[in-house]
Amino acid sequence: MHRLRILTWLLVGLMISLGPAAAVQAQEATEPIVQSIAVRGNQRVPAEVILDQIKASRIGRPVDPEALQKDAQAILELGTIESVSFHMPVVPGGIQLVFVVEELPVLTRVVLEGLEGLDEQALLAETGLVTGEVLDLHEVQNALATIQYQALEQEGLLIRPTQTPTWNDEGVLTLAFAPVRLNEIRVEGNQKTLDYVILREMRIKPGDPIDLKVVDRGLRDVLQLGYFDQVSRSFAETGDPETLDLIVHVQERKTGMASLGVTWSSPGGFGGYVDVSDVNFLGRGQEAGVKISVARSSSEYELRFREPYLTDSGLSLGVSLFHRNRVDTKHPSQSWYHDLGLSLSLGHPVGSYSRLIGTFSMDTRTYDEKAYDPDLGRFANSSYRSFELALATDTTDHPFFPTTGYRNRLSVTFGGGLLGGDWSHQIYQETFSRYIKVGSSNQTLAFRLSTGWLNGEARRSEQFWVGGSETLRGYDYGEFVGHAKLVANAEYRFPIADQVQGVFFVDAGRAWDFEKDEAVRLADLEVGYGFGIRLNTPIGMLRLDYGMSADRPGQPYISIGQTF
């Protein structure tokens, strides 16, 4: 679009016709001297602005073609001039150097192409382009960069100009763009985790336009797997300006855990246990675990397995099998009873952050001797069948140290009835957690409200247990058991060191037993408070809390993972 017509003084001399006397004078002057410099053709751009750009050509010196070219280029760099040419009329003592300019048209409208789906008016509002003024190529270049930046900031899209800006004589400026597309995704830093486990969490595929919101959402989902301490991204050029490679950088954490210990209790004496589990089994993203516990009056065997991607759509399958043997010390016969059970769960994503989970559970309890239980009015042998339907939502930014977002779990459990078994009930539960970042160093206010209601007949193990490290610190585990519960927790979390977090907390909660005619009253809520430390260790987060209450001495709690 730029037209630069530079004519040397020799060519101009051939074109000028000013009469025989002038021709003789031109022939005699082999090196014409510049007597004055002028500008013609400008209508809106002030002449002095153009003259300020002319520095190579000088009055009193001969015409220099190289200097003319430099000055013409300097004028064009004003950004408002479309072309420059020269006239050199003969004047006494030499020539007058006249720069003839053609201004760019007055901007009347800006047309954006290739940005369908974006708010074009909002993008243009940030460019600074003003209609009614001479088109300025510097402002046009700035507008290109601004539109790219705004598309990235507002929509997360990487876009590129597809051609040089064009305009017509009516002043219509056209800026054309196209999305930068993804060539491939590479994973770096994973030693154990297989690439496909990471790639299947990414919501962008090769060939897709690069949307950083989609990319970062995928990185968040990778982090939420719980296999990594850090997840980040970078882009690499491919040699094709239309595409980029995405590199996902991960720093793995230990996902396997093995514990071995000795236990002792007054009725059971000494015992031992081993518990081995891995939430990233063989680097395939599967969860697997086995637990064996043996004592004089009890034994327990449990197997757990979960496949998070049974299908490409994210259908998950979880299976748990257990066999427990214990002596019923509360029954006069001191009989052994045996619990054999399993649970089977299927889950599937619902929306962007939620998962619908259905879990079927069953177990059978049998005694070595038929022990009649007068409280139940039947023999203690029993069976239990239930189905839980839950909707779990998680919008937080980190699986272990969330600072923003919320978690919510709403569930209803049906026991007995058409499912069979000896216990018929409905259990309704809701747990909501909220995380708010405060300060400038990842300090967090964390809140949780958990409620539950049991309608019908249920074993004690299916009732609500309140008290201890997971619900009401400052009280013993399961100090309150009943058919309804209300628990509220508040924590102020603050970093102490790179892998250490401090916590101050206040808990309030209670469970009410309807069989004892206890009524749900907020005035009955018990309150505990205290402080703690969270240690992000290679085997998981270790939680150390010290809880107190108004009517009893404080006590320590040692647990794994955040309270909520």
XYZ file of C-alpha atoms in Angstrom:
564
model
C 0.000 0.000 0.000
C 2.966 2.201 0.602
C 4.112 3.873 -2.639
C 7.506 5.513 -2.624
C 8.438 7.311 -5.878
C 11.950 8.652 -5.600
C 13.337 10.439 -8.663
C 16.912 11.560 -8.779
C 17.774 15.057 -9.869
C 18.943 13.709 -13.257
C 15.524 12.237 -13.990
C 13.788 15.335 -12.716
C 15.983 17.488 -14.918
C 14.728 15.624 -17.954
C 11.095 16.200 -16.944
C 11.293 19.903 -16.180
C 10.433 22.326 -18.950
C 10.993 25.886 -17.875
C 12.259 27.477 -21.087
C 15.571 27.619 -22.937
C 17.311 29.801 -20.353
C 16.476 27.361 -17.573
C 17.641 24.434 -19.704
C 20.984 26.093 -20.274
C 21.248 26.809 -16.538
C 20.482 23.151 -15.690
C 23.105 21.952 -18.100
C 25.676 24.289 -16.569
C 24.896 23.166 -13.028
C 26.227 19.626 -12.901
C 25.495 19.417 -9.147
C 22.444 21.524 -8.344
C 22.442 23.061 -4.887
C 19.353 22.870 -2.669
C 18.218 26.418 -2.013
C 15.026 25.590 -0.078
C 12.892 22.630 1.078
C 9.098 22.574 0.921
C 6.207 20.164 1.436
C 3.151 19.825 -0.764
C 0.067 17.607 -0.800
C -0.612 17.527 2.959
C -4.089 18.469 4.079
C -4.351 17.340 7.714
C -0.784 16.606 8.727
C 0.986 19.897 9.570
C 3.865 20.792 7.228
C 6.205 21.459 10.137
C 5.669 17.899 11.384
C 6.775 16.561 8.009
C 9.681 19.011 7.712
C 10.955 17.882 11.115
C 11.545 14.433 9.611
C 13.797 15.782 6.825
C 17.316 15.657 8.224
C 19.514 14.025 5.560
C 18.875 16.574 2.783
C 20.364 19.986 3.636
C 19.973 23.471 2.232
C 23.201 24.643 0.646
C 24.291 21.171 -0.316
C 23.950 19.258 -3.591
C 21.037 16.893 -4.059
C 21.950 13.437 -2.744
C 19.756 10.526 -3.938
C 20.647 8.482 -0.831
C 19.683 11.384 1.422
C 16.374 11.730 -0.432
C 15.601 8.092 0.193
C 16.389 8.416 3.915
C 14.191 11.483 4.256
C 11.337 9.857 2.348
C 11.548 6.838 4.645
C 11.549 9.091 7.702
C 8.397 10.816 6.440
C 6.716 7.477 5.836
C 7.591 6.462 9.394
C 5.287 9.195 10.654
C 2.601 6.588 10.012
C 0.112 9.002 8.483
C 1.680 9.278 5.020
C 0.943 6.724 2.328
C 3.512 7.798 -0.337
C 6.244 10.339 -0.998
C 7.547 11.745 -4.314
C 9.769 14.680 -5.248
C 9.750 17.797 -7.402
C 12.879 19.879 -7.967
C 11.970 23.150 -9.700
C 14.923 25.311 -10.673
C 15.335 28.480 -8.651
C 18.092 31.101 -8.665
C 21.278 29.474 -7.453
C 20.006 25.889 -7.659
C 16.764 24.052 -7.037
C 13.915 23.894 -4.548
C 13.468 20.416 -3.067
C 9.734 19.715 -2.813
C 8.482 16.597 -0.977
C 5.073 15.719 -2.391
C 3.148 13.570 0.091
C -0.087 11.635 -0.131
C -1.797 11.261 3.210
C -3.547 8.135 4.353
C -7.355 8.407 4.272
C -9.412 9.594 7.201
C -10.470 6.608 9.305
C -14.217 6.052 9.048
C -14.674 2.458 10.243
C -12.716 -0.550 11.519
C -13.666 -4.042 10.422
C -12.399 -7.071 12.375
C -12.284 -10.414 10.615
C -11.804 -13.876 12.092
C -12.937 -12.969 15.620
C -16.403 -14.477 15.569
C -17.736 -15.106 19.035
C -15.712 -12.305 20.629
C -17.009 -8.904 21.685
C -15.558 -6.861 18.831
C -16.785 -3.541 20.192
C -15.069 -4.196 23.520
C -11.849 -5.103 21.709
C -11.967 -1.955 19.557
C -12.678 0.244 22.562
C -9.227 -0.559 23.931
C -7.301 0.142 20.727
C -7.381 3.930 20.742
C -8.311 4.080 17.056
C -10.408 7.224 16.487
C -12.650 7.725 13.495
C -12.550 11.119 11.853
C -8.765 11.378 12.040
C -6.056 10.504 9.527
C -5.211 6.851 9.676
C -1.990 6.348 11.651
C -0.065 3.155 10.905
C 1.650 3.304 14.297
C -1.740 3.293 15.966
C -2.791 0.455 13.673
C 0.203 -1.627 14.770
C -0.561 -0.831 18.391
C -4.179 -1.805 17.751
C -3.075 -5.204 16.442
C -1.070 -5.845 19.592
C -3.865 -4.508 21.827
C -6.495 -6.739 20.230
C -4.228 -9.762 20.644
C -3.641 -8.846 24.295
C -7.312 -8.195 25.021
C -8.361 -11.460 23.380
C -5.869 -13.200 25.642
C -6.905 -11.343 28.798
C -10.660 -11.387 28.281
C -11.172 -14.693 26.522
C -7.880 -16.531 26.981
C -7.448 -16.880 23.210
C -4.158 -16.759 21.356
C -4.757 -15.020 18.018
C -2.476 -13.751 15.252
C -2.854 -11.295 12.352
C -3.325 -13.220 9.118
C -2.346 -10.397 6.758
C -1.069 -6.833 6.598
C -3.781 -4.317 7.571
C -5.620 -2.989 4.538
C -7.739 0.074 3.929
C -9.649 1.673 1.084
C -10.098 5.227 -0.111
C -13.241 5.571 2.004
C -11.178 5.061 5.155
C -12.429 1.565 6.039
C -9.629 -0.255 7.860
C -9.689 -4.074 7.861
C -7.800 -6.085 10.467
C -7.849 -9.842 9.929
C -7.016 -12.423 12.611
C -7.016 -16.173 13.066
C -6.577 -18.334 16.183
C -3.215 -19.896 16.900
C -3.819 -23.649 16.937
C -2.314 -26.422 19.016
C 0.140 -28.677 17.222
C 0.767 -31.215 20.016
C 1.005 -31.608 23.789
C 4.214 -32.833 25.389
C 4.649 -33.846 29.021
C 7.871 -33.275 30.922
C 8.909 -34.173 34.471
C 6.842 -37.344 34.936
C 8.863 -40.373 35.968
C 6.107 -42.681 37.195
C 2.880 -41.302 35.788
C 2.204 -42.387 32.228
C 1.669 -39.619 29.684
C -1.893 -40.611 28.830
C -2.978 -40.234 32.463
C -2.050 -36.559 32.221
C -3.151 -35.967 28.641
C -6.668 -37.287 29.218
C -7.243 -34.526 31.776
C -6.368 -31.829 29.235
C -9.472 -30.382 27.633
C -7.647 -29.155 24.548
C -6.615 -31.423 21.699
C -4.202 -31.021 18.760
C -5.775 -28.858 16.073
C -7.907 -26.883 18.541
C -7.539 -23.103 18.860
C -5.347 -22.338 21.872
C -7.646 -21.062 24.588
C -5.631 -20.452 27.755
C -8.745 -20.739 29.898
C -9.249 -24.258 28.566
C -5.541 -25.035 28.891
C -5.358 -23.802 32.484
C -8.544 -25.637 33.411
C -6.898 -28.835 32.166
C -3.787 -28.074 34.220
C -5.997 -27.549 37.254
C -7.588 -30.961 36.675
C -4.121 -32.522 36.394
C -3.134 -30.948 39.721
C -6.380 -32.131 41.346
C -5.381 -35.737 40.623
C -3.176 -35.460 43.684
C -0.138 -36.993 41.985
C 1.877 -33.796 41.617
C 3.264 -31.004 43.773
C 3.457 -28.585 40.853
C 1.905 -28.333 37.408
C 2.794 -25.584 34.920
C 2.857 -24.897 31.175
C 4.934 -23.349 28.440
C 4.657 -23.047 24.668
C 7.210 -23.849 21.988
C 7.371 -22.699 18.382
C 6.900 -25.294 15.673
C 8.299 -23.463 12.676
C 4.743 -22.774 11.575
C 3.427 -19.362 12.746
C -0.076 -20.795 12.772
C 0.645 -23.409 15.493
C 2.400 -23.859 18.837
C 3.316 -26.873 20.948
C 2.051 -27.024 24.537
C 4.469 -28.407 27.123
C 2.990 -29.570 30.434
C 5.573 -29.539 33.224
C 4.859 -31.672 36.300
C 6.673 -32.368 39.538
C 5.568 -35.694 40.955
C 4.876 -36.458 44.599
C 4.843 -39.854 46.274
C 1.425 -41.409 45.909
C 2.068 -44.772 47.551
C 1.811 -45.303 51.271
C 2.713 -48.307 53.413
C 2.181 -48.483 57.155
C 3.057 -51.243 59.578
C 2.273 -51.135 63.271
C 1.493 -52.820 66.551
C -1.755 -52.243 68.390
C -2.976 -52.998 71.895
C -6.365 -52.841 73.547
C -7.598 -54.079 76.907
C -10.067 -56.590 75.504
C -8.002 -57.672 72.525
C -4.427 -57.484 73.744
C -1.608 -57.021 71.261
C -2.114 -57.068 67.528
C -0.538 -55.890 64.329
C -1.559 -54.380 61.022
C -0.213 -53.540 57.585
C -1.861 -51.124 55.186
C -0.482 -50.591 51.667
C -2.134 -48.272 49.157
C -1.362 -46.193 46.084
C -3.638 -43.621 44.482
C -1.565 -43.768 41.282
C -1.063 -47.501 40.974
C 1.669 -48.343 38.435
C 1.423 -44.773 37.158
C -1.937 -45.540 35.529
C -4.031 -43.257 37.719
C -5.760 -46.174 39.408
C -6.265 -46.514 43.156
C -5.406 -49.784 44.858
C -5.012 -50.790 48.463
C -4.880 -53.747 50.835
C -5.205 -53.770 54.609
C -4.571 -56.658 56.984
C -5.076 -56.380 60.727
C -4.787 -59.273 63.165
C -5.260 -59.396 66.953
C -6.320 -61.955 69.516
C -9.973 -60.930 69.421
C -10.242 -59.511 65.890
C -8.969 -59.696 62.343
C -9.668 -57.622 59.277
C -8.914 -57.965 55.565
C -9.780 -55.322 52.993
C -9.125 -54.839 49.280
C -9.778 -51.588 47.424
C -9.543 -50.661 43.751
C -10.744 -47.745 41.653
C -10.488 -47.152 37.915
C -11.172 -43.434 37.189
C -11.564 -43.874 33.423
C -13.527 -46.993 32.660
C -14.574 -45.198 29.462
C -13.207 -42.172 27.633
C -16.149 -40.113 28.899
C -14.873 -40.415 32.475
C -17.040 -43.227 33.823
C -15.325 -44.432 37.018
C -15.591 -47.769 38.803
C -14.721 -48.435 42.429
C -14.781 -51.764 44.246
C -14.142 -52.520 47.903
C -14.202 -55.969 49.570
C -13.784 -56.601 53.277
C -13.926 -59.440 55.788
C -13.911 -58.626 59.490
C -13.926 -61.025 62.419
C -14.482 -59.804 65.955
C -15.530 -61.019 69.378
C -18.763 -59.406 70.530
C -17.610 -58.435 73.998
C -20.990 -56.829 74.743
C -22.885 -60.071 74.295
C -23.000 -62.608 77.155
C -22.005 -65.440 74.864
C -18.771 -63.682 73.809
C -19.406 -65.090 70.345
C -17.323 -64.321 67.294
C -19.134 -62.517 64.547
C -18.045 -62.178 60.943
C -18.756 -59.259 58.590
C -18.411 -59.976 54.893
C -19.218 -57.151 52.538
C -18.568 -55.228 49.387
C -19.316 -51.876 47.851
C -19.530 -51.046 44.178
C -19.616 -47.481 42.887
C -19.992 -45.886 39.481
C -19.368 -42.214 38.835
C -19.642 -39.912 35.858
C -18.882 -36.213 35.300
C -21.845 -33.853 35.345
C -21.085 -30.389 34.069
C -17.657 -28.849 34.475
C -16.899 -29.446 38.150
C -19.345 -32.077 39.401
C -19.585 -35.840 39.469
C -22.665 -38.014 40.035
C -21.813 -41.134 42.024
C -23.959 -44.162 42.739
C -22.748 -46.654 45.353
C -24.283 -50.017 46.207
C -23.174 -51.543 49.502
C -23.973 -54.846 51.130
C -22.656 -56.824 54.045
C -23.692 -59.825 56.070
C -23.002 -60.390 59.758
C -23.049 -63.916 61.113
C -22.292 -65.280 64.568
C -20.577 -68.543 65.413
C -23.535 -69.122 67.726
C -27.030 -67.867 67.247
C -27.062 -65.049 69.752
C -30.418 -63.591 70.558
C -30.325 -59.812 70.943
C -33.162 -58.617 73.207
C -32.687 -54.997 72.031
C -33.397 -56.022 68.452
C -35.989 -58.649 69.311
C -34.270 -61.152 66.977
C -31.079 -63.055 66.498
C -28.052 -60.866 65.876
C -27.302 -62.398 62.489
C -28.203 -59.709 59.976
C -27.701 -58.403 56.500
C -27.496 -54.855 55.203
C -28.185 -53.462 51.721
C -28.046 -49.814 50.708
C -27.740 -47.527 47.707
C -26.298 -44.020 47.916
C -26.711 -41.394 45.224
C -24.350 -38.451 45.629
C -23.545 -35.292 43.695
C -20.030 -34.050 44.449
C -18.757 -30.657 43.247
C -15.230 -29.298 43.558
C -14.167 -25.898 42.199
C -11.066 -25.452 44.382
C -7.621 -24.614 43.081
C -5.611 -27.300 44.904
C -6.325 -30.807 46.221
C -4.428 -30.350 49.514
C -4.028 -26.604 50.093
C -7.100 -24.954 48.542
C -7.213 -21.166 48.719
C -10.249 -20.440 46.532
C -13.436 -22.186 45.433
C -15.764 -24.553 47.209
C -16.607 -28.226 47.667
C -20.091 -29.577 48.087
C -21.440 -33.088 48.548
C -25.158 -33.796 48.586
C -26.273 -37.396 49.084
C -29.242 -39.569 49.862
C -28.923 -43.185 50.990
C -31.685 -45.764 50.823
C -31.282 -48.778 53.081
C -33.414 -51.924 52.967
C -36.816 -51.840 51.332
C -36.649 -53.178 47.789
C -32.928 -53.759 48.238
C -33.519 -56.313 50.969
C -31.655 -56.564 54.250
C -32.745 -56.123 57.838
C -32.395 -52.355 58.093
C -34.700 -49.913 56.380
C -33.958 -46.199 56.416
C -33.207 -43.038 54.448
C -30.150 -40.916 55.175
C -29.833 -37.353 53.888
C -26.514 -35.525 54.069
C -25.076 -32.229 52.890
C -21.510 -31.002 53.372
C -20.379 -27.623 52.039
C -16.847 -26.216 52.310
C -15.734 -22.755 51.223
C -12.210 -21.364 50.854
C -11.320 -17.665 50.740
C -7.830 -16.371 50.078
C -6.804 -13.460 52.296
C -3.604 -11.473 52.494
C -0.753 -11.781 50.020
C 0.905 -15.033 51.125
C -1.768 -17.688 50.528
C -3.441 -17.227 53.883
C -6.845 -18.870 53.763
C -10.127 -18.748 55.630
C -11.789 -22.163 55.377
C -15.355 -22.932 56.434
C -17.376 -26.141 56.493
C -20.998 -26.869 57.332
C -22.110 -30.508 57.525
C -25.633 -31.701 58.232
C -27.300 -35.089 58.295
C -30.676 -36.648 59.010
C -31.517 -40.332 59.396
C -35.094 -41.498 59.069
C -35.885 -45.095 59.974
C -34.030 -47.956 61.598
C -30.261 -48.145 61.289
C -27.319 -49.897 62.826
C -25.143 -47.835 65.086
C -22.380 -47.817 62.479
C -24.752 -46.083 60.004
C -25.691 -43.365 62.496
C -23.871 -40.047 62.722
C -20.746 -39.889 64.857
C -19.560 -36.478 66.049
C -16.386 -35.860 67.995
C -12.693 -36.236 67.289
C -10.194 -35.029 64.706
C -12.571 -35.057 61.704
C -15.581 -33.294 63.198
C -15.357 -31.788 66.691
C -11.852 -31.350 68.044
C -11.573 -31.021 71.801
C -13.871 -34.052 72.243
C -13.376 -37.801 71.979
C -14.066 -39.692 68.774
C -17.743 -40.581 68.498
C -18.619 -38.865 71.753
C -21.997 -37.975 70.263
C -23.886 -40.575 68.191
C -27.381 -40.178 66.843
C -29.898 -39.821 64.039
C -29.193 -36.143 63.243
C -26.038 -34.095 63.193
C -24.864 -30.549 62.696
C -21.176 -29.689 62.490
C -19.613 -26.317 61.671
C -15.876 -25.694 61.338
C -13.818 -22.584 60.733
C -10.061 -22.516 60.155
C -7.504 -19.809 59.557
C -4.647 -21.367 57.588
C -1.313 -19.639 57.058
C 2.030 -20.751 55.608
C 4.952 -21.220 57.976
C 7.491 -22.725 55.582
C 7.510 -24.215 52.098
C 5.835 -27.474 53.145
C 4.453 -26.417 56.531
C 1.142 -24.728 57.269
C -0.201 -23.440 60.559
C -3.895 -23.511 61.561
C -6.150 -21.944 64.181
C -9.595 -23.515 64.348
C -12.997 -23.359 65.996
C -15.439 -26.304 65.782
C -19.053 -26.575 66.814
C -21.203 -29.679 66.546
C -23.449 -32.314 68.018
C -25.381 -35.466 67.164
C -28.867 -36.143 68.542
C -30.260 -39.622 69.329
C -33.979 -39.809 68.601
C -34.285 -43.109 70.455
C -33.384 -41.198 73.596
C -35.959 -38.535 72.755
C -33.269 -35.934 72.136
C -34.533 -32.908 70.246
C -32.370 -31.002 67.786
C -31.494 -27.694 69.406
C -28.766 -25.272 68.434
C -28.287 -24.493 72.116
C -26.956 -28.041 72.563
C -24.011 -27.516 70.209
C -20.636 -28.174 71.797
C -17.680 -25.965 70.914
C -14.021 -26.874 70.550
C -11.064 -24.772 69.511
C -7.324 -24.997 69.157
C -4.380 -24.871 66.803
C -2.453 -27.219 64.552
C 0.248 -27.800 61.978
C 0.010 -29.354 58.510
C 3.150 -31.068 57.179
C 3.255 -31.880 53.468
C 5.395 -35.037 53.704
C 6.446 -37.440 50.912
C 3.796 -39.915 52.093
C 0.993 -37.353 52.267
C -0.168 -34.536 54.476
C 0.343 -35.135 58.195
C -2.081 -33.235 60.407
C -1.216 -32.428 64.018
C -3.948 -30.675 66.019
C -4.419 -29.766 69.645
C -8.062 -29.308 70.546
C -9.626 -27.858 73.678
C -13.072 -27.202 75.063
C -14.469 -25.293 77.990
C -15.278 -28.292 80.199
C -12.333 -30.676 79.645
C -8.575 -30.671 79.198
C -7.058 -30.390 75.747
C -5.941 -33.391 73.724
C -3.751 -33.949 70.660
C -4.896 -35.461 67.359
C -2.723 -37.032 64.668
C -4.366 -37.613 61.281
C -3.704 -37.752 57.542
C -4.957 -35.027 55.194
C -6.802 -31.764 55.810
C -9.848 -31.774 58.056
C -11.801 -30.564 55.033
